[in-house]
Short mmCIF file of C-alpha atoms in Angstrom, two decimals:
data_model
loop_
_atom_site.label_atom_id
_atom_site.label_comp_id
_atom_site.label_asym_id
_atom_site.label_seq_id
_atom_site.Cartn_x
_atom_site.Cartn_y
_atom_site.Cartn_z
CA GLY A 689 -0.15 -0.21 -0.29
CA ALA A 690 1.04 3.89 0.11
CA VAL A 691 2.27 4.04 -3.14
CA VAL A 692 3.07 7.11 -5.11
CA SER A 693 3.47 7.50 -8.88
CA GLN A 694 5.78 10.43 -10.47
CA HIS A 695 6.26 10.90 -13.99
CA PRO A 696 8.27 11.50 -15.68
CA SER A 697 10.96 9.53 -14.45
CA ARG A 698 13.77 11.43 -16.32
CA VAL A 699 13.54 14.48 -18.81
CA ILE A 700 15.62 16.31 -21.02
CA CYS A 701 14.47 19.44 -22.79
CA LYS A 702 16.10 22.70 -24.16
CA SER A 703 16.39 25.80 -21.92
CA GLY A 704 13.47 28.14 -22.25
CA THR A 705 11.46 25.11 -22.43
CA SER A 706 8.34 24.28 -19.11
CA VAL A 707 8.38 20.82 -18.21
CA LYS A 708 4.96 19.52 -15.98
CA ILE A 709 5.62 16.64 -13.72
CA GLU A 710 2.92 14.47 -12.27
CA CYS A 711 2.78 13.17 -8.40
CA ARG A 712 -0.25 10.69 -8.20
CA SER A 713 -0.92 8.60 -4.97
CA LEU A 714 -2.34 5.50 -6.18
CA ASP A 715 -4.03 3.58 -3.84
CA PHE A 716 -4.44 6.14 -1.28
CA GLN A 717 -6.06 9.95 -0.77
CA ALA A 718 -3.51 12.55 -0.42
CA THR A 719 -4.38 15.78 1.25
CA THR A 720 -0.83 16.95 1.11
CA MET A 721 1.59 16.78 -1.24
CA PHE A 722 5.08 17.69 -0.75
CA TRP A 723 7.68 18.95 -3.70
CA TYR A 724 11.34 18.31 -3.11
CA ARG A 725 14.61 19.00 -5.05
CA GLN A 726 17.70 17.34 -4.57
CA PHE A 727 21.02 18.49 -5.30
CA PRO A 728 24.07 16.26 -5.43
CA LYS A 729 25.32 15.49 -1.75
CA LYS A 730 22.67 17.57 0.05
CA SER A 731 19.36 16.81 1.84
CA LEU A 732 16.09 16.60 0.24
CA MET A 733 15.51 20.63 0.08
CA LEU A 734 11.71 21.21 0.31
CA MET A 735 10.36 23.23 -2.08
CA ALA A 736 6.35 23.60 -1.01
CA THR A 737 3.28 21.78 0.73
CA SER A 738 0.32 21.95 -1.49
CA ASN A 739 -3.02 20.60 0.48
CA GLU A 740 -5.96 19.61 -2.26
CA GLY A 741 -7.89 22.62 -3.60
CA SER A 742 -5.87 25.29 -2.17
CA LYS A 743 -2.99 27.31 -3.25
CA ALA A 744 0.50 25.84 -2.37
CA THR A 745 2.55 26.98 0.36
CA TYR A 746 6.34 27.92 -0.87
CA GLU A 747 9.54 27.41 1.34
CA GLN A 748 11.43 30.23 1.46
CA GLY A 749 13.74 31.02 -1.54
CA VAL A 750 11.72 28.98 -4.16
CA GLU A 751 10.13 31.02 -6.72
CA LYS A 752 6.19 30.80 -7.47
CA ASP A 753 6.38 31.86 -10.51
CA LYS A 754 8.95 29.78 -11.68
CA PHE A 755 8.24 26.84 -9.72
CA LEU A 756 3.83 26.55 -10.74
CA ILE A 757 2.00 23.88 -8.53
CA ASN A 758 -1.34 22.42 -8.63
CA HIS A 759 -3.30 20.04 -6.26
CA ALA A 760 -6.27 19.71 -7.83
CA SER A 761 -7.95 16.20 -6.59
CA LEU A 762 -6.59 13.91 -3.48
CA THR A 763 -4.63 12.10 -5.74
CA LEU A 764 -2.48 14.79 -8.29
CA SER A 765 -0.50 17.12 -7.81
CA THR A 766 1.40 18.57 -10.78
CA LEU A 767 4.45 20.47 -10.21
CA THR A 768 5.74 22.92 -13.79
CA VAL A 769 8.85 24.71 -14.09
CA THR A 770 8.39 27.44 -16.28
CA SER A 771 10.77 28.50 -19.12
CA ALA A 772 13.56 25.95 -17.42
CA HIS A 773 17.34 27.13 -17.32
CA PRO A 774 20.36 24.86 -16.36
CA GLU A 775 20.26 26.30 -13.39
CA ASP A 776 17.18 24.87 -12.69
CA SER A 777 18.66 20.85 -13.69
CA SER A 778 18.16 18.64 -10.33
CA PHE A 779 16.71 15.53 -8.98
CA TYR A 780 12.81 16.69 -8.07
CA ILE A 781 10.88 14.28 -5.51
CA CYS A 782 6.90 14.50 -4.13
CA SER A 783 5.39 12.82 -1.64
CA ALA A 784 2.42 12.50 0.06
CA THR A 785 0.63 12.05 3.05
CA THR A 786 -3.07 11.40 4.87
CA GLY A 787 -1.96 14.74 6.35
CA THR A 788 -3.48 12.93 9.80
CA GLY A 789 -1.03 13.13 12.62
CA ASN A 790 2.29 12.43 12.03
CA GLN A 791 1.63 9.68 9.16
CA PRO A 792 5.01 8.98 7.09
CA GLN A 793 5.15 10.73 3.63
CA HIS A 794 5.44 8.49 1.02
CA PHE A 795 7.62 9.25 -1.86
CA GLY A 796 7.31 9.28 -5.95
CA ASP A 797 10.78 7.96 -7.29
CA GLY A 798 11.81 11.32 -8.92
CA THR A 799 12.27 13.22 -11.95
CA ARG A 800 15.92 13.76 -13.34
CA LEU A 801 14.98 16.87 -15.34
CA SER A 802 18.48 17.95 -17.67
CA ILE A 803 18.13 21.03 -19.18
CA LEU A 804 20.06 21.83 -21.93
CA ASP B 770 21.23 26.48 9.21
CA GLN B 771 21.37 22.14 9.47
CA GLN B 772 18.46 21.08 11.69
CA VAL B 773 19.01 17.14 11.41
CA LYS B 774 23.25 16.64 10.94
CA GLN B 775 24.22 12.86 9.88
CA ASN B 776 28.02 13.19 10.32
CA SER B 777 28.95 10.13 8.68
CA PRO B 778 28.70 10.73 4.75
CA SER B 779 29.29 7.16 3.82
CA LEU B 780 29.59 3.46 6.19
CA SER B 781 31.30 0.35 5.50
CA VAL B 782 30.29 -2.97 7.28
CA GLN B 783 30.33 -6.04 6.50
CA GLU B 784 27.58 -8.75 5.54
CA GLY B 785 26.23 -10.04 9.22
CA ARG B 786 27.59 -7.41 11.23
CA ILE B 787 25.57 -4.52 12.75
CA SER B 788 25.09 -1.14 10.81
CA ILE B 789 25.11 1.84 13.11
CA LEU B 790 23.45 5.00 11.80
CA ASN B 791 23.77 8.18 13.48
CA CYS B 792 21.48 10.95 13.37
CA ASP B 793 21.96 14.72 15.65
CA TYR B 794 19.12 17.39 16.00
CA THR B 795 19.19 21.15 17.03
CA ASN B 796 15.59 22.25 17.68
CA SER B 797 13.94 21.08 20.25
CA MET B 798 10.64 21.16 19.32
CA PHE B 799 10.75 18.35 16.89
CA ASP B 800 8.45 15.01 18.52
CA TYR B 801 8.44 12.81 15.67
CA PHE B 802 11.33 11.31 13.60
CA LEU B 803 11.57 9.00 10.64
CA TRP B 804 14.34 6.87 8.43
CA TYR B 805 14.22 6.08 5.11
CA LYS B 806 16.39 4.05 2.67
CA LYS B 807 16.83 5.39 -0.96
CA TYR B 808 18.15 3.82 -3.78
CA PRO B 809 20.06 5.73 -6.35
CA ALA B 810 17.37 7.54 -8.65
CA GLU B 811 14.64 6.06 -6.87
CA GLY B 812 12.59 8.19 -4.55
CA PRO B 813 12.92 7.35 -0.60
CA THR B 814 11.32 4.60 1.15
CA PHE B 815 10.04 4.66 4.70
CA LEU B 816 11.51 2.68 7.00
CA ILE B 817 10.71 3.37 10.55
CA SER B 818 9.67 5.91 12.70
CA ILE B 819 9.83 6.83 16.41
CA SER B 820 7.73 8.80 18.40
CA SER B 821 9.69 11.25 21.32
CA ILE B 822 7.62 10.00 23.65
CA LYS B 823 9.72 6.23 23.40
CA ASP B 824 13.15 5.68 23.17
CA LYS B 825 13.17 2.37 21.25
CA ASN B 826 11.19 1.08 18.50
CA GLU B 827 12.09 -2.17 16.92
CA ASP B 828 10.52 -3.43 13.47
CA GLY B 829 12.79 -7.01 12.33
CA ARG B 830 16.06 -6.10 11.54
CA PHE B 831 15.69 -2.66 12.20
CA THR B 832 15.96 -0.64 15.75
CA VAL B 833 15.70 3.68 16.16
CA PHE B 834 16.89 4.25 19.02
CA LEU B 835 16.09 8.04 20.40
CA ASN B 836 18.39 9.51 22.97
CA LYS B 837 15.77 13.31 23.95
CA SER B 838 18.38 14.91 26.17
CA ALA B 839 21.49 14.85 23.82
CA LYS B 840 19.48 15.16 20.72
CA HIS B 841 20.52 12.05 19.08
CA LEU B 842 18.72 9.13 17.16
CA SER B 843 20.50 6.02 15.51
CA LEU B 844 19.26 3.39 13.40
CA HIS B 845 20.32 -0.41 14.22
CA ILE B 846 20.36 -2.85 11.45
CA VAL B 847 21.31 -6.50 12.60
CA PRO B 848 22.37 -8.27 10.38
CA SER B 849 23.33 -6.11 7.79
CA GLN B 850 22.92 -7.80 4.37
CA PRO B 851 23.97 -6.45 1.08
CA GLY B 852 20.57 -5.04 0.11
CA ASP B 853 20.70 -2.97 2.76
CA SER B 854 23.21 -0.90 0.54
CA ALA B 855 21.71 2.42 -0.19
CA VAL B 856 21.44 5.98 1.26
CA TYR B 857 20.31 5.99 4.70
CA PHE B 858 18.40 9.34 5.74
CA CYS B 859 16.78 10.91 8.88
CA ALA B 860 14.17 13.20 8.66
CA ALA B 861 12.26 15.22 11.71
CA LEU B 862 8.63 16.55 12.43
CA GLY B 863 7.74 18.59 14.47
CA GLY B 864 6.85 22.50 16.00
CA ALA B 865 3.50 21.98 14.88
CA THR B 866 4.41 22.02 11.22
CA ASN B 867 3.96 18.92 9.05
CA LYS B 868 7.74 19.63 6.85
CA LEU B 869 9.80 17.27 7.03
CA ILE B 870 13.48 17.97 7.43
CA PHE B 871 15.97 15.74 6.40
CA GLY B 872 19.26 15.28 6.78
CA THR B 873 21.97 14.78 4.51
CA GLY B 874 21.82 10.73 3.96
CA THR B 875 25.00 8.28 4.91
CA LEU B 876 25.51 5.74 2.58
CA LEU B 877 25.44 2.44 3.56
CA ALA B 878 27.99 -0.80 2.17
CA VAL B 879 27.35 -3.58 3.11
CA GLN B 880 30.37 -5.75 1.43
CA PRO B 881 29.53 -9.58 1.46
#
């Protein structure tokens, strides 16, 4: 149980392209989803928290207009990297939780984004 | 400011022996701690957790110990198996927030 699917697993595209990453909870309803970014040899850095039906809450230093998050349903959240540039190349991971009490977050397998 | 620290970037252990992974934290508001295991190009997988009201939680080969006064937790894996080779992250929750704060990870290599 508690499977989170993230798609695509890898994206390579040209600078200036917008890229959409999907995160789906397959067997539970995720009231809260999180988006992380992992830099090489660094820990996972939380980018934003999204609750179904409301605007995402972004961490300090994360550009809202750059990283658009939509959480339209209890099983789907999307992260769109708009007008991506090489410095946006990274490993992006989503997680989902039912949000009740101390429930572990369940992670997708991540998306390796490479901007040429 | 790294609130959750894993000071050992890597650890090598012989198969069958005990692996001990350590984690320190600075925020006394943290009240729930988790360990995740991560293989390359995959997302972290939840392993085991512990509430701050406990000092030990065991699940099969995995045991997590929490020392609140020292703000330290550790993950013990006994016996270690080659399939345990991965990066292990500790993470903390608390302070009226549902944000997970991760450590930098420890790469465990279990030698056959």
